[in-house]
Amino acid sequence: MHQNQVENEKNFASSLITALALLPSTPTRSDVEEKAKILAAAFSFTGNIEAIVTEVMVAIDTRMGTGVSLVDAEADHDDEWHIKRKDILWTYSEAYSDFLKKERWGSDVIQSLSDVGDKILGHLQDPTSEGSWDRRGLVIGHVQSGKTANYMGVIAKAADAGYKFIIVIAGIHNNLRKQTQERIDEGFVGRSSDPENRVPVGVGLTPNYPNPATLTNIHDDFRKDTADRSGWKINDFSKPIILVIKKNVSTLNTLYNWLKEMNAQGDGRISDVPMLLIDDEADNASINTNKPDLDPTKTNSKIRSILGLFAKSCYIGYTATPFANIFINPEAYDEDVYDELFPRDFIYCLDAPTTYFGPNKVFLEEEKSKKILAPIFDCENYLPFKHLKDDPVTGLPPSLYTAINQFILARTIRNLRGQSNKHCSMMVNVSRFVVIQNRVRDFISVFVRKLKDAVKTNYAMPENVSSQNNYMQELKAIYLKEYALCGFGWDAVKLALFDATESLRLFVVNSKSDEALDYKKYELEGSSLTAIAVGGLSLSRGLTIEGLCVSYMYRNTRMYDTLMQMGRWFGYRPDFEDLCKVHLAPDSINWYAHIAEASEELRMQIKRMRRARLSPKQFGLYVKAHEDSLLITAPNKMRAGEKIKVNYNFSGRLVESYILPTDETINRKNEELIAQHWEDGFGEDIIPTTKGWTFQNVPFETIEDFLTRFLTHPSFAEKKLAAVNYLRAISEQYPVADILLISIEGNGQDEQNYQLGTQGRSSAKRIPDKSGDAWQASKFRVASRGDEGLGLTENQRQQAKEDAEKDGKKPSDFHYRTVRDKPLLMIHVLGPVGKENFQDRIPAFGISFPPGNYETEVEVVANTIWVTKMHGDIFDSPDEEDDYDE
């Protein structure tokens, strides 16, 4: 496809979206098709109208809420200063919105993005304010959800309002800094920063666009000699200056020295230049303390020093998760730096657009998860978790070859859907070592070459001939298993395989590689890229992998800043979401699901805290005391065997005994305990539910007695004690609680003998222990989603529904937890299912705590042995990564 043809399709889609925005109501597909035909005739457009209609339907169907912010209600700040100022022309902001229209963004999303930008701008200081001032904030987004688009909108509005010096900190790798520079060039600067080709781009195609200046380009980070040669001082410019830099000590130090030498005045400060610093990698604060240039304490300290040079400054950190480093990992900051960078003025939680393909779809929505997720069971025999850089690689696991075949089929089907001009990628992340990544690439290269030869020989052959080839047999088998409902029969898919395989390129993406995963290059040539990208840290941090269809990741890490950042599979998948596959180790699936749910609940807590007029500081303390914060940062906080004391806050959380003992004596005694309390009615009347029974308003003392006598595996004893202590700590406010007996009729349920019917549960893995074996429930869950709604009144369920609708969601357990407004004890008997049925009946429990007690905490003593017992080894540490820019 030629470049002008790609440009014609882009312009046609943009014009169609603009025309549809004028309609009084949301158009149907037939409305879009009719308008497309009219426009095609008017513009003599001959491209693929059907594919463009599908793309436009996604654009106009995408909605995005305006999010919610926490602010310091006691602070003297006017959030509407930008509305009251009548001298702002919004030149940069309007040019950015026009640019997004040309990029085929829907008008509703562009407007939402602008509205959110206005709100964040309002949280900043009016740059025309007199005297010295500073503002500090944090924006919580979602991985690959458009954080860059958000802060580019904020930058444009800030520049319109009068911010003159803007710094964007964009990761620790050159490839991510370059990618961010390209986006800033398109969305704000308006001119390519490539020294060899400084042509107008993006917003710069607008007539008379006032191009900001930039002291960095797509090839070079900030360099003092470049800045010195320019002879510029930052207050020489009538237009804003923007820099896109890496987050390392050397670069930050160079920038600090240049600012101090060239621009600071007699008192050592820059007093007349309002400055905005966007830290797009606020989560990169705990990485690799063995590499001095990336030392988190030093990088954060240098950021503080740069901010301190300016008498008028604003700092906004951007994070992909509520478990932001500034909350859970204060050890990465000197005390004064922590105070300086803490978002004391505002926390803004972004909503994800409705078409976002995120953690909820991948991990929490059961039906979709089954189609998307593929557990990896065979990689340990080829590339074990604990491999070293010098270990031999004798082959690749069959599951990886299956994933490559899935990718070939996904590319083929996308081509048949009219998406041949769209990028399509696969990610392979199986090692932290560059040398191992290169070996993996070599094996994949051999396989792909043989696969291409097989397709070339057989794609046009009759089925009785092509089916004799092993590669074609495997492709057809995977098609029938995974993609038979894609809308195209095998014959059509087979015929299209050649074009899909011939365009395939293989890349190693790491700091030592000279292979650039450069999607922009292919766009400029009027084509798309079909890529398999093999890598490690470079792949997992911020770099956008365009059109990602298949991911294969076998890494074992729970280090905080590799946690959700490794989730490159999130983002937007218009008209190919059904083709996407994510291959992960079973333990990783459980961990991701657990942390995705915890993150979603924290986002809901922000909305509740907003209504309660709580401050960013109170939210930060709550997150720090969240039970998962320790597990995420454990390797940083403790040495082998060392004990530390941490405070836990279970407000708004569900604590479940997901570590299940296999000891028959323990399980029999727990069943006897349940029967005894059930027969006694827990001292209250029993009420049937659709899934068992409930006892309401049971005194705290009765529940404490039950939980104290309920036997758990030793690995869970500390957590049970912490939960009971927390229940006691809030018992004055909540003297009674509800109890649910969860029972599945027909699964051994015997009401006469007080025996619950079992709930089937998958077991994730066996936990060997000298005090007795245990099994860990899949996804760390005991209850089924929605169980907390059992036993609620109709009014309560309606209230939960209304609350959920305000959040743009269906009612969840968190909403039920909120309307119940008292603790809930759920009692289960699980019937484990899977390859090993180690016990037919295993009692378990869950305690659900109502939200609102944000300052009530209990102390827990923990060490690395405890953490390992609870959640397994954390042996894939970023300290051992060698994929860093020198």
PDB file of N, CA, C and O in Angstrom, residues 7 37 74 100 109 117 125 169 192 200 265 270 336 342 349 448 451 485 491 522 608 614 626 641 717 740 759 869:
ATOM      1  N   GLU A   7      -2.697   7.690   3.483  1.00  0.00           N
ATOM      2  CA  GLU A   7      -3.112   9.040   3.857  1.00  0.00           C
ATOM      3  C   GLU A   7      -4.553   9.302   3.439  1.00  0.00           C
ATOM      4  O   GLU A   7      -5.327   9.923   4.172  1.00  0.00           O
ATOM      5  N   LYS A  37     -20.830   5.960   2.139  1.00  0.00           N
ATOM      6  CA  LYS A  37     -21.059   5.851   0.684  1.00  0.00           C
ATOM      7  C   LYS A  37     -21.215   7.232   0.057  1.00  0.00           C
ATOM      8  O   LYS A  37     -20.704   7.500  -1.037  1.00  0.00           O
ATOM      9  N   GLU A  74      -8.339  21.730  52.483  1.00  0.00           N
ATOM     10  CA  GLU A  74      -7.984  22.854  53.352  1.00  0.00           C
ATOM     11  C   GLU A  74      -7.092  23.882  52.649  1.00  0.00           C
ATOM     12  O   GLU A  74      -6.889  24.989  53.146  1.00  0.00           O
ATOM     13  N   LEU A 100      -5.974  15.218  16.847  1.00  0.00           N
ATOM     14  CA  LEU A 100      -6.589  13.947  17.225  1.00  0.00           C
ATOM     15  C   LEU A 100      -7.744  13.592  16.293  1.00  0.00           C
ATOM     16  O   LEU A 100      -7.959  12.411  15.989  1.00  0.00           O
ATOM     17  N   VAL A 109     -14.561  11.251  22.728  1.00  0.00           N
ATOM     18  CA  VAL A 109     -13.337  10.996  23.484  1.00  0.00           C
ATOM     19  C   VAL A 109     -12.443  12.229  23.482  1.00  0.00           C
ATOM     20  O   VAL A 109     -11.829  12.561  24.502  1.00  0.00           O
ATOM     21  N   GLY A 117      -8.261  17.314  30.843  1.00  0.00           N
ATOM     22  CA  GLY A 117      -7.118  18.225  30.811  1.00  0.00           C
ATOM     23  C   GLY A 117      -7.421  19.536  31.515  1.00  0.00           C
ATOM     24  O   GLY A 117      -6.566  20.088  32.228  1.00  0.00           O
ATOM     25  N   GLN A 125      -1.020  25.601  39.356  1.00  0.00           N
ATOM     26  CA  GLN A 125      -1.072  27.015  39.730  1.00  0.00           C
ATOM     27  C   GLN A 125      -1.225  27.870  38.478  1.00  0.00           C
ATOM     28  O   GLN A 125      -0.698  27.530  37.412  1.00  0.00           O
ATOM     29  N   ILE A 169       9.853  13.529  31.611  1.00  0.00           N
ATOM     30  CA  ILE A 169      10.768  12.433  31.915  1.00  0.00           C
ATOM     31  C   ILE A 169      10.128  11.149  31.402  1.00  0.00           C
ATOM     32  O   ILE A 169       9.047  10.767  31.852  1.00  0.00           O
ATOM     33  N   SER A 192       9.219  17.835  13.136  1.00  0.00           N
ATOM     34  CA  SER A 192      10.061  16.691  13.437  1.00  0.00           C
ATOM     35  C   SER A 192      11.367  17.171  14.062  1.00  0.00           C
ATOM     36  O   SER A 192      11.984  18.122  13.588  1.00  0.00           O
ATOM     37  N   PRO A 200       7.439  19.961   9.022  1.00  0.00           N
ATOM     38  CA  PRO A 200       6.234  20.066   9.852  1.00  0.00           C
ATOM     39  C   PRO A 200       5.533  18.711   9.976  1.00  0.00           C
ATOM     40  O   PRO A 200       5.423  17.969   8.996  1.00  0.00           O
ATOM     41  N   GLN A 265      19.579  33.117  38.520  1.00  0.00           N
ATOM     42  CA  GLN A 265      19.941  34.510  38.789  1.00  0.00           C
ATOM     43  C   GLN A 265      20.751  34.595  40.079  1.00  0.00           C
ATOM     44  O   GLN A 265      21.247  33.585  40.576  1.00  0.00           O
ATOM     45  N   ILE A 270      15.610  30.434  39.323  1.00  0.00           N
ATOM     46  CA  ILE A 270      15.014  30.982  38.098  1.00  0.00           C
ATOM     47  C   ILE A 270      13.640  31.502  38.490  1.00  0.00           C
ATOM     48  O   ILE A 270      12.724  30.725  38.757  1.00  0.00           O
ATOM     49  N   ASP A 336      13.478  14.406  52.774  1.00  0.00           N
ATOM     50  CA  ASP A 336      13.094  15.708  52.232  1.00  0.00           C
ATOM     51  C   ASP A 336      12.608  15.585  50.781  1.00  0.00           C
ATOM     52  O   ASP A 336      11.732  16.318  50.343  1.00  0.00           O
ATOM     53  N   PHE A 342       5.831  14.195  47.085  1.00  0.00           N
ATOM     54  CA  PHE A 342       4.538  13.611  47.456  1.00  0.00           C
ATOM     55  C   PHE A 342       3.407  14.471  46.880  1.00  0.00           C
ATOM     56  O   PHE A 342       3.449  15.702  46.961  1.00  0.00           O
ATOM     57  N   CYS A 349      -7.519  10.452  39.336  1.00  0.00           N
ATOM     58  CA  CYS A 349      -7.677   9.075  38.865  1.00  0.00           C
ATOM     59  C   CYS A 349      -8.439   9.098  37.545  1.00  0.00           C
ATOM     60  O   CYS A 349      -9.610   9.501  37.500  1.00  0.00           O
ATOM     61  N   VAL A 448      10.419 -19.722  11.946  1.00  0.00           N
ATOM     62  CA  VAL A 448       9.664 -18.850  11.034  1.00  0.00           C
ATOM     63  C   VAL A 448      10.083 -19.094   9.584  1.00  0.00           C
ATOM     64  O   VAL A 448       9.241 -19.107   8.678  1.00  0.00           O
ATOM     65  N   LEU A 451       8.442 -22.217   8.503  1.00  0.00           N
ATOM     66  CA  LEU A 451       7.008 -21.979   8.393  1.00  0.00           C
ATOM     67  C   LEU A 451       6.681 -21.217   7.109  1.00  0.00           C
ATOM     68  O   LEU A 451       5.728 -21.547   6.388  1.00  0.00           O
ATOM     69  N   LEU A 485     -14.599 -19.308  14.523  1.00  0.00           N
ATOM     70  CA  LEU A 485     -15.734 -18.379  14.495  1.00  0.00           C
ATOM     71  C   LEU A 485     -15.311 -16.966  14.095  1.00  0.00           C
ATOM     72  O   LEU A 485     -16.021 -15.995  14.356  1.00  0.00           O
ATOM     73  N   ASP A 491     -10.476 -22.350   4.095  1.00  0.00           N
ATOM     74  CA  ASP A 491      -9.983 -22.174   2.729  1.00  0.00           C
ATOM     75  C   ASP A 491      -9.549 -20.729   2.480  1.00  0.00           C
ATOM     76  O   ASP A 491      -8.498 -20.475   1.880  1.00  0.00           O
ATOM     77  N   TYR A 522       7.668   2.478   8.959  1.00  0.00           N
ATOM     78  CA  TYR A 522       6.785   1.767   8.029  1.00  0.00           C
ATOM     79  C   TYR A 522       5.589   2.636   7.642  1.00  0.00           C
ATOM     80  O   TYR A 522       5.114   2.585   6.509  1.00  0.00           O
ATOM     81  N   ARG A 608     -14.879   7.092  46.743  1.00  0.00           N
ATOM     82  CA  ARG A 608     -15.530   7.188  48.049  1.00  0.00           C
ATOM     83  C   ARG A 608     -14.842   8.250  48.914  1.00  0.00           C
ATOM     84  O   ARG A 608     -15.507   9.023  49.602  1.00  0.00           O
ATOM     85  N   LEU A 614     -11.673  13.571  51.803  1.00  0.00           N
ATOM     86  CA  LEU A 614     -10.391  13.198  52.374  1.00  0.00           C
ATOM     87  C   LEU A 614      -9.258  13.700  51.475  1.00  0.00           C
ATOM     88  O   LEU A 614      -9.454  13.983  50.303  1.00  0.00           O
ATOM     89  N   HIS A 626      -2.015  -0.973  52.761  1.00  0.00           N
ATOM     90  CA  HIS A 626      -2.743  -2.018  52.042  1.00  0.00           C
ATOM     91  C   HIS A 626      -1.941  -3.312  52.136  1.00  0.00           C
ATOM     92  O   HIS A 626      -0.721  -3.316  52.012  1.00  0.00           O
ATOM     93  N   GLY A 641      15.433 -13.541  55.987  1.00  0.00           N
ATOM     94  CA  GLY A 641      15.108 -13.875  57.358  1.00  0.00           C
ATOM     95  C   GLY A 641      14.816 -12.705  58.262  1.00  0.00           C
ATOM     96  O   GLY A 641      14.385 -12.873  59.389  1.00  0.00           O
ATOM     97  N   ALA A 717      -1.640 -18.405  58.980  1.00  0.00           N
ATOM     98  CA  ALA A 717      -1.970 -18.061  60.366  1.00  0.00           C
ATOM     99  C   ALA A 717      -1.780 -16.573  60.655  1.00  0.00           C
ATOM    100  O   ALA A 717      -2.618 -15.943  61.315  1.00  0.00           O
ATOM    101  N   LEU A 740     -22.608 -15.407  55.981  1.00  0.00           N
ATOM    102  CA  LEU A 740     -23.181 -16.167  54.868  1.00  0.00           C
ATOM    103  C   LEU A 740     -22.628 -17.585  54.899  1.00  0.00           C
ATOM    104  O   LEU A 740     -21.416 -17.775  54.978  1.00  0.00           O
ATOM    105  N   GLN A 759     -18.329 -25.992  46.724  1.00  0.00           N
ATOM    106  CA  GLN A 759     -18.103 -25.142  45.561  1.00  0.00           C
ATOM    107  C   GLN A 759     -16.841 -25.626  44.866  1.00  0.00           C
ATOM    108  O   GLN A 759     -15.798 -25.766  45.504  1.00  0.00           O
ATOM    109  N   LYS A 869       6.329 -18.044  51.855  1.00  0.00           N
ATOM    110  CA  LYS A 869       5.268 -19.020  52.142  1.00  0.00           C
ATOM    111  C   LYS A 869       3.930 -18.546  51.586  1.00  0.00           C
ATOM    112  O   LYS A 869       3.145 -19.310  51.037  1.00  0.00           O
TER     113      LYS A 869
END
